[in-house]
PDB file of C-alpha atoms in Angstrom:
ATOM      1  CA  ALA A   1      -0.219  -0.099  -0.273  1.00 73.00           C
ATOM      2  CA  GLN A   2       1.139   3.396  -0.515  1.00 80.00           C
ATOM      3  CA  SER A   3       1.817   6.273   1.997  1.00 90.00           C
ATOM      4  CA  VAL A   4       2.765   9.796   1.965  1.00 95.00           C
ATOM      5  CA  SER A   5       4.717  11.716   4.627  1.00 95.00           C
ATOM      6  CA  GLN A   6       5.015  15.477   4.751  1.00 96.00           C
ATOM      7  CA  HIS A   7       7.529  16.582   7.016  1.00 88.00           C
ATOM      8  CA  ASN A   8       6.143  19.958   8.294  1.00 89.00           C
ATOM      9  CA  HIS A   9       2.777  19.900   9.807  1.00 92.00           C
ATOM     10  CA  HIS A  10       2.803  24.051  10.161  1.00 96.00           C
ATOM     11  CA  VAL A  11       5.103  26.478   8.463  1.00 97.00           C
ATOM     12  CA  ILE A  12       5.208  30.117   9.277  1.00 97.00           C
ATOM     13  CA  LEU A  13       6.910  32.688   6.732  1.00 97.00           C
ATOM     14  CA  SER A  14       7.353  36.363   6.129  1.00 97.00           C
ATOM     15  CA  GLU A  15       5.976  37.573   2.976  1.00 96.00           C
ATOM     16  CA  ALA A  16       8.694  37.291   0.254  1.00 96.00           C
ATOM     17  CA  ALA A  17      10.687  34.308   2.198  1.00 97.00           C
ATOM     18  CA  SER A  18      10.863  31.131  -0.179  1.00 97.00           C
ATOM     19  CA  LEU A  19       8.960  28.162   0.567  1.00 97.00           C
ATOM     20  CA  GLU A  20       9.878  24.500   0.049  1.00 97.00           C
ATOM     21  CA  LEU A  21       7.576  21.762   1.289  1.00 97.00           C
ATOM     22  CA  GLY A  22       8.751  18.398   2.005  1.00 96.00           C
ATOM     23  CA  CYS A  23       6.614  15.239   0.499  1.00 97.00           C
ATOM     24  CA  ASN A  24       8.122  11.839   0.517  1.00 96.00           C
ATOM     25  CA  TYR A  25       5.724   8.360  -1.008  1.00 95.00           C
ATOM     26  CA  SER A  26       6.241   5.115  -0.463  1.00 92.00           C
ATOM     27  CA  TYR A  27       5.439   2.973  -3.534  1.00 85.00           C
ATOM     28  CA  GLY A  28       7.173   0.273  -5.421  1.00 78.00           C
ATOM     29  CA  GLY A  29       5.455   1.174  -9.003  1.00 81.00           C
ATOM     30  CA  THR A  30       5.134   4.071 -10.869  1.00 83.00           C
ATOM     31  CA  VAL A  31       2.712   7.026  -9.499  1.00 86.00           C
ATOM     32  CA  ASN A  32       1.364  10.172 -10.434  1.00 88.00           C
ATOM     33  CA  LEU A  33       2.023  12.945  -7.948  1.00 92.00           C
ATOM     34  CA  PHE A  34      -0.321  15.871  -7.016  1.00 93.00           C
ATOM     35  CA  TRP A  35      -0.099  18.734  -4.689  1.00 96.00           C
ATOM     36  CA  TYR A  36      -3.447  20.600  -3.583  1.00 95.00           C
ATOM     37  CA  VAL A  37      -4.176  23.629  -1.780  1.00 96.00           C
ATOM     38  CA  GLN A  38      -7.184  24.281   0.516  1.00 93.00           C
ATOM     39  CA  TYR A  39      -7.654  27.958   1.022  1.00 93.00           C
ATOM     40  CA  PRO A  40      -9.416  28.753   4.133  1.00 88.00           C
ATOM     41  CA  GLY A  41     -13.176  28.240   3.678  1.00 85.00           C
ATOM     42  CA  GLN A  42     -12.766  26.611   0.288  1.00 88.00           C
ATOM     43  CA  HIS A  43     -12.125  23.148  -1.242  1.00 87.00           C
ATOM     44  CA  LEU A  44      -9.386  21.375  -2.331  1.00 91.00           C
ATOM     45  CA  GLN A  45      -7.845  22.493  -5.477  1.00 91.00           C
ATOM     46  CA  LEU A  46      -4.832  21.336  -7.791  1.00 91.00           C
ATOM     47  CA  LEU A  47      -1.777  23.451  -7.826  1.00 94.00           C
ATOM     48  CA  LEU A  48       0.151  21.159  -9.804  1.00 93.00           C
ATOM     49  CA  LYS A  49       0.689  17.023 -10.885  1.00 91.00           C
ATOM     50  CA  TYR A  50       3.387  14.899 -12.423  1.00 91.00           C
ATOM     51  CA  PHE A  51       2.266  12.077 -14.525  1.00 86.00           C
ATOM     52  CA  SER A  52       5.662  11.790 -16.613  1.00 85.00           C
ATOM     53  CA  GLY A  53       8.630  13.638 -18.540  1.00 89.00           C
ATOM     54  CA  ASP A  54      10.272  16.591 -17.461  1.00 92.00           C
ATOM     55  CA  PRO A  55      10.231  16.191 -13.564  1.00 93.00           C
ATOM     56  CA  LEU A  56      10.653  20.045 -12.557  1.00 96.00           C
ATOM     57  CA  VAL A  57       6.556  20.558 -12.993  1.00 95.00           C
ATOM     58  CA  LYS A  58       5.034  24.174 -12.879  1.00 95.00           C
ATOM     59  CA  GLY A  59       1.771  24.841 -11.357  1.00 93.00           C
ATOM     60  CA  ILE A  60      -0.571  27.790 -10.819  1.00 92.00           C
ATOM     61  CA  LYS A  61       0.333  31.051  -8.754  1.00 93.00           C
ATOM     62  CA  GLY A  62       4.289  30.514  -8.855  1.00 95.00           C
ATOM     63  CA  PHE A  63       4.682  26.959  -7.422  1.00 97.00           C
ATOM     64  CA  GLU A  64       6.723  24.156  -8.904  1.00 97.00           C
ATOM     65  CA  ALA A  65       7.259  20.800  -8.038  1.00 97.00           C
ATOM     66  CA  GLU A  66      10.374  18.541  -8.604  1.00 96.00           C
ATOM     67  CA  PHE A  67       9.979  14.883  -8.597  1.00 95.00           C
ATOM     68  CA  ILE A  68      12.933  13.152  -7.444  1.00 94.00           C
ATOM     69  CA  LYS A  69      12.592   9.075  -8.139  1.00 91.00           C
ATOM     70  CA  SER A  70      15.502   7.999  -6.119  1.00 92.00           C
ATOM     71  CA  LYS A  71      14.403  10.025  -3.169  1.00 94.00           C
ATOM     72  CA  PHE A  72      10.739   9.227  -3.701  1.00 94.00           C
ATOM     73  CA  SER A  73      10.239  12.684  -2.927  1.00 96.00           C
ATOM     74  CA  PHE A  74       7.734  15.738  -4.597  1.00 97.00           C
ATOM     75  CA  ASN A  75       8.896  18.743  -3.021  1.00 97.00           C
ATOM     76  CA  LEU A  76       6.746  22.069  -3.413  1.00 97.00           C
ATOM     77  CA  ARG A  77       8.542  25.042  -3.824  1.00 97.00           C
ATOM     78  CA  LYS A  78       7.906  29.172  -3.981  1.00 97.00           C
ATOM     79  CA  PRO A  79      10.583  31.459  -4.702  1.00 97.00           C
ATOM     80  CA  SER A  80       8.762  34.291  -2.860  1.00 97.00           C
ATOM     81  CA  VAL A  81       5.221  33.785  -0.975  1.00 97.00           C
ATOM     82  CA  GLN A  82       2.700  36.039  -0.728  1.00 96.00           C
ATOM     83  CA  TRP A  83       0.155  36.711   2.272  1.00 96.00           C
ATOM     84  CA  SER A  84      -2.632  35.231   0.172  1.00 95.00           C
ATOM     85  CA  ASP A  85      -0.391  31.730   0.217  1.00 97.00           C
ATOM     86  CA  THR A  86      -1.975  31.018   3.448  1.00 97.00           C
ATOM     87  CA  ALA A  87      -3.479  27.885   3.072  1.00 96.00           C
ATOM     88  CA  GLU A  88      -3.144  23.860   3.951  1.00 96.00           C
ATOM     89  CA  TYR A  89      -1.108  22.221   1.444  1.00 97.00           C
ATOM     90  CA  PHE A  90      -1.561  18.434   0.621  1.00 97.00           C
ATOM     91  CA  CYS A  91       0.635  15.745  -1.296  1.00 97.00           C
ATOM     92  CA  ALA A  92      -0.734  13.254  -2.703  1.00 94.00           C
ATOM     93  CA  VAL A  93      -0.110  10.036  -4.871  1.00 91.00           C
ATOM     94  CA  ASN A  94      -1.994   7.572  -6.985  1.00 86.00           C
ATOM     95  CA  PRO A  95      -0.765   4.921  -8.778  1.00 80.00           C
ATOM     96  CA  ASN A  96      -0.167   5.039 -12.455  1.00 71.00           C
ATOM     97  CA  THR A  97      -3.197   2.608 -13.302  1.00 67.00           C
ATOM     98  CA  ASN A  98      -6.471   3.132 -14.187  1.00 58.00           C
ATOM     99  CA  ALA A  99      -8.171   3.091 -10.851  1.00 63.00           C
ATOM    100  CA  GLY A 100      -6.391   6.094  -9.242  1.00 65.00           C
ATOM    101  CA  LYS A 101      -7.274   6.303  -5.638  1.00 81.00           C
ATOM    102  CA  SER A 102      -5.053   8.921  -4.038  1.00 88.00           C
ATOM    103  CA  THR A 103      -3.307   8.762  -0.934  1.00 92.00           C
ATOM    104  CA  PHE A 104      -2.806  12.062   1.016  1.00 95.00           C
ATOM    105  CA  GLY A 105      -0.426  13.191   3.524  1.00 96.00           C
ATOM    106  CA  ASP A 106      -1.789  14.802   6.428  1.00 94.00           C
ATOM    107  CA  GLY A 107      -1.333  18.266   4.935  1.00 96.00           C
ATOM    108  CA  THR A 108       1.053  21.461   6.285  1.00 97.00           C
ATOM    109  CA  THR A 109      -0.549  24.481   7.057  1.00 96.00           C
ATOM    110  CA  LEU A 110       1.555  27.445   5.738  1.00 97.00           C
ATOM    111  CA  THR A 111       0.782  30.816   7.812  1.00 97.00           C
ATOM    112  CA  VAL A 112       2.531  34.060   5.871  1.00 97.00           C
ATOM    113  CA  LYS A 113       2.785  36.975   7.716  1.00 95.00           C
ATOM    114  CA  PRO A 114       2.258  40.257   6.041  1.00 89.00           C
TER     115      PRO A 114
ATOM    116  CA  ASP B   1     -20.596  26.141 -12.402  1.00 53.00           C
ATOM    117  CA  THR B   2     -20.043  22.555 -13.843  1.00 74.00           C
ATOM    118  CA  GLY B   3     -17.622  21.518 -10.954  1.00 91.00           C
ATOM    119  CA  VAL B   4     -18.611  18.810  -8.417  1.00 94.00           C
ATOM    120  CA  SER B   5     -21.248  19.769  -5.949  1.00 96.00           C
ATOM    121  CA  GLN B   6     -22.057  17.939  -2.943  1.00 97.00           C
ATOM    122  CA  ASP B   7     -25.269  18.240  -0.655  1.00 97.00           C
ATOM    123  CA  PRO B   8     -25.839  19.081   1.909  1.00 97.00           C
ATOM    124  CA  ARG B   9     -22.751  21.395   2.891  1.00 96.00           C
ATOM    125  CA  HIS B  10     -23.620  20.606   6.729  1.00 97.00           C
ATOM    126  CA  LYS B  11     -25.273  17.974   8.451  1.00 97.00           C
ATOM    127  CA  ILE B  12     -25.937  18.026  12.168  1.00 98.00           C
ATOM    128  CA  THR B  13     -27.390  14.493  13.585  1.00 97.00           C
ATOM    129  CA  LYS B  14     -28.060  12.776  16.696  1.00 97.00           C
ATOM    130  CA  ARG B  15     -26.212   9.387  17.252  1.00 97.00           C
ATOM    131  CA  GLY B  16     -27.865   6.438  15.786  1.00 97.00           C
ATOM    132  CA  GLN B  17     -29.716   8.268  13.259  1.00 98.00           C
ATOM    133  CA  ASN B  18     -29.068   7.456   9.393  1.00 98.00           C
ATOM    134  CA  VAL B  19     -27.833  10.344   7.333  1.00 98.00           C
ATOM    135  CA  THR B  20     -27.543  10.518   3.483  1.00 98.00           C
ATOM    136  CA  PHE B  21     -25.186  12.605   1.635  1.00 98.00           C
ATOM    137  CA  ARG B  22     -24.951  13.090  -2.385  1.00 98.00           C
ATOM    138  CA  CYS B  23     -22.384  13.838  -4.658  1.00 98.00           C
ATOM    139  CA  ASP B  24     -22.553  15.225  -8.426  1.00 97.00           C
ATOM    140  CA  PRO B  25     -19.595  14.600 -10.383  1.00 95.00           C
ATOM    141  CA  ILE B  26     -18.440  16.607 -13.357  1.00 91.00           C
ATOM    142  CA  SER B  27     -20.720  15.680 -16.251  1.00 88.00           C
ATOM    143  CA  GLU B  28     -18.271  13.794 -18.205  1.00 83.00           C
ATOM    144  CA  HIS B  29     -16.327  12.067 -15.623  1.00 88.00           C
ATOM    145  CA  ASN B  30     -16.655   8.256 -15.422  1.00 88.00           C
ATOM    146  CA  ARG B  31     -15.082   8.002 -12.101  1.00 90.00           C
ATOM    147  CA  LEU B  32     -16.172   9.189  -8.731  1.00 94.00           C
ATOM    148  CA  TYR B  33     -14.568   8.514  -5.249  1.00 94.00           C
ATOM    149  CA  TRP B  34     -15.337   9.513  -1.638  1.00 96.00           C
ATOM    150  CA  TYR B  35     -13.171  10.463   0.898  1.00 96.00           C
ATOM    151  CA  ARG B  36     -13.191  11.133   4.745  1.00 96.00           C
ATOM    152  CA  GLN B  37     -11.090  14.029   6.169  1.00 94.00           C
ATOM    153  CA  THR B  38     -10.820  14.810   9.721  1.00 93.00           C
ATOM    154  CA  LEU B  39      -9.125  17.560  11.528  1.00 87.00           C
ATOM    155  CA  GLY B  40      -5.523  17.491  10.966  1.00 84.00           C
ATOM    156  CA  GLN B  41      -5.197  14.697   8.637  1.00 89.00           C
ATOM    157  CA  GLY B  42      -5.402  14.647   4.820  1.00 92.00           C
ATOM    158  CA  PRO B  43      -8.384  12.832   3.095  1.00 95.00           C
ATOM    159  CA  GLU B  44      -8.786   9.516   3.744  1.00 94.00           C
ATOM    160  CA  PHE B  45     -10.259   7.253   0.668  1.00 93.00           C
ATOM    161  CA  LEU B  46     -13.387   5.316   1.272  1.00 95.00           C
ATOM    162  CA  THR B  47     -14.501   4.083  -2.071  1.00 94.00           C
ATOM    163  CA  TYR B  48     -14.429   4.245  -5.730  1.00 91.00           C
ATOM    164  CA  PHE B  49     -16.525   3.992  -8.586  1.00 92.00           C
ATOM    165  CA  GLN B  50     -16.208   3.553 -12.521  1.00 90.00           C
ATOM    166  CA  ASN B  51     -19.599   4.331 -14.159  1.00 90.00           C
ATOM    167  CA  GLU B  52     -22.225   2.646 -12.058  1.00 91.00           C
ATOM    168  CA  ALA B  53     -19.714  -0.380 -10.602  1.00 91.00           C
ATOM    169  CA  GLN B  54     -18.313   0.073  -6.740  1.00 92.00           C
ATOM    170  CA  LEU B  55     -14.642  -1.301  -7.601  1.00 88.00           C
ATOM    171  CA  GLU B  56     -12.727  -0.870  -4.358  1.00 87.00           C
ATOM    172  CA  LYS B  57     -13.662  -0.180  -0.655  1.00 89.00           C
ATOM    173  CA  SER B  58     -11.726   0.838   1.939  1.00 89.00           C
ATOM    174  CA  ARG B  59     -11.511  -1.022   5.014  1.00 86.00           C
ATOM    175  CA  LEU B  60     -12.514   2.268   6.650  1.00 81.00           C
ATOM    176  CA  LEU B  61     -15.655   1.435   5.255  1.00 84.00           C
ATOM    177  CA  SER B  62     -17.567  -0.480   7.671  1.00 87.00           C
ATOM    178  CA  ASP B  63     -20.730  -2.238   7.188  1.00 92.00           C
ATOM    179  CA  ARG B  64     -22.622   0.831   8.439  1.00 95.00           C
ATOM    180  CA  PHE B  65     -21.761   2.845   5.280  1.00 96.00           C
ATOM    181  CA  SER B  66     -22.925   2.197   1.883  1.00 95.00           C
ATOM    182  CA  ALA B  67     -22.415   3.912  -1.324  1.00 96.00           C
ATOM    183  CA  GLU B  68     -24.013   3.962  -4.540  1.00 96.00           C
ATOM    184  CA  ARG B  69     -23.889   5.216  -7.649  1.00 95.00           C
ATOM    185  CA  PRO B  70     -27.379   3.880  -9.602  1.00 90.00           C
ATOM    186  CA  LYS B  71     -26.845   5.299 -12.889  1.00 86.00           C
ATOM    187  CA  GLY B  72     -23.199   6.248 -13.490  1.00 84.00           C
ATOM    188  CA  SER B  73     -24.038   9.940 -12.343  1.00 91.00           C
ATOM    189  CA  PHE B  74     -24.716  11.031  -9.271  1.00 96.00           C
ATOM    190  CA  SER B  75     -23.593   8.868  -6.167  1.00 97.00           C
ATOM    191  CA  THR B  76     -25.188   9.003  -2.616  1.00 97.00           C
ATOM    192  CA  LEU B  77     -23.105   7.595   0.514  1.00 97.00           C
ATOM    193  CA  GLU B  78     -25.174   6.548   3.544  1.00 97.00           C
ATOM    194  CA  ILE B  79     -24.126   6.337   6.618  1.00 97.00           C
ATOM    195  CA  GLN B  80     -26.425   4.158   9.310  1.00 97.00           C
ATOM    196  CA  ARG B  81     -26.526   4.230  12.898  1.00 97.00           C
ATOM    197  CA  THR B  82     -24.265   7.234  13.124  1.00 97.00           C
ATOM    198  CA  GLU B  83     -21.743   7.211  16.055  1.00 96.00           C
ATOM    199  CA  GLN B  84     -19.633  10.339  17.235  1.00 96.00           C
ATOM    200  CA  GLY B  85     -16.542   8.972  15.322  1.00 95.00           C
ATOM    201  CA  ASP B  86     -18.288   9.485  12.114  1.00 96.00           C
ATOM    202  CA  SER B  87     -17.837  13.197  12.882  1.00 97.00           C
ATOM    203  CA  ALA B  88     -15.804  14.319   9.779  1.00 96.00           C
ATOM    204  CA  MET B  89     -15.495  16.087   6.617  1.00 96.00           C
ATOM    205  CA  TYR B  90     -16.962  13.536   3.551  1.00 97.00           C
ATOM    206  CA  LEU B  91     -15.189  14.757   0.580  1.00 97.00           C
ATOM    207  CA  CYS B  92     -16.691  13.819  -2.992  1.00 97.00           C
ATOM    208  CA  ALA B  93     -14.180  13.877  -5.890  1.00 94.00           C
ATOM    209  CA  SER B  94     -14.362  12.953 -10.099  1.00 92.00           C
ATOM    210  CA  SER B  95     -12.123  12.161 -12.992  1.00 88.00           C
ATOM    211  CA  GLY B  96     -11.438  10.322 -15.825  1.00 79.00           C
ATOM    212  CA  ARG B  97     -12.931  12.163 -19.059  1.00 65.00           C
ATOM    213  CA  THR B  98     -13.740   9.635 -21.541  1.00 51.00           C
ATOM    214  CA  SER B  99     -10.937  10.567 -23.750  1.00 52.00           C
ATOM    215  CA  GLY B 100      -8.305  10.536 -20.987  1.00 53.00           C
ATOM    216  CA  ARG B 101      -5.195   8.402 -20.644  1.00 55.00           C
ATOM    217  CA  ILE B 102      -4.786   5.648 -18.599  1.00 50.00           C
ATOM    218  CA  GLY B 103      -2.952   7.269 -15.364  1.00 48.00           C
ATOM    219  CA  ASP B 104      -4.634  10.899 -15.960  1.00 59.00           C
ATOM    220  CA  ASN B 105      -6.110  10.784 -12.670  1.00 70.00           C
ATOM    221  CA  GLU B 106      -6.417  14.305 -11.880  1.00 81.00           C
ATOM    222  CA  GLN B 107      -9.310  14.457  -9.728  1.00 88.00           C
ATOM    223  CA  PHE B 108     -11.749  17.395  -8.962  1.00 90.00           C
ATOM    224  CA  PHE B 109     -12.854  17.805  -5.672  1.00 93.00           C
ATOM    225  CA  GLY B 110     -16.374  19.047  -4.194  1.00 95.00           C
ATOM    226  CA  PRO B 111     -16.704  21.595  -1.369  1.00 94.00           C
ATOM    227  CA  GLY B 112     -17.345  18.697   1.256  1.00 96.00           C
ATOM    228  CA  THR B 113     -20.070  17.962   3.600  1.00 97.00           C
ATOM    229  CA  ARG B 114     -19.538  18.287   6.894  1.00 97.00           C
ATOM    230  CA  LEU B 115     -20.949  16.035   9.387  1.00 98.00           C
ATOM    231  CA  THR B 116     -21.361  16.605  13.302  1.00 97.00           C
ATOM    232  CA  VAL B 117     -22.887  13.788  15.169  1.00 97.00           C
ATOM    233  CA  LEU B 118     -23.936  14.929  18.692  1.00 96.00           C
TER     234      LEU B 118
END
């Protein structure tokens, strides 16, 4: 069974600081990888996804993530955060099959101070 | 709005009562998922449909839980004899456009139904 580990439960940054949120997964086969964001009072939205190809993927709002297969990692980065990035961030993995149920990490709460 | 919708958004019930939630997926999606999310945790998979067939159920889905997708469109999740431990956010997601690639499993989530069992 797959599992996902997010290393930081709560991150507090000042505006313009750089962000990196860790995500490691455990699964023996080929995977699809996702980062979702949940803004206060809103539902889960997709930030970015990796299926195949270039391991550096770019998403919305200036976010990017790098898939490092040898490390089973898919860390999320943003060079300069804004107050509006305050949200909860979830890493998810699903097997590259036609079923596609996702396994989520427990999330990282990001607070950006103005 | 052509996103995933869920009804109701909030449900408060007394322990022992039955509750039913509804999910309307994106119309062209053939796969539908139910997840449960509790405070401080990520969504946990409950069950999954491809069209009207329920293909997988999590061990989390006890015999008090049942889900249906009778015509391959909307789905219902029923919880019988609710317990306080059932209090959570129940999320529905859909994926799988008919033209999609195998493994193209971007899931679109609804707003969730928050269940409180008193």
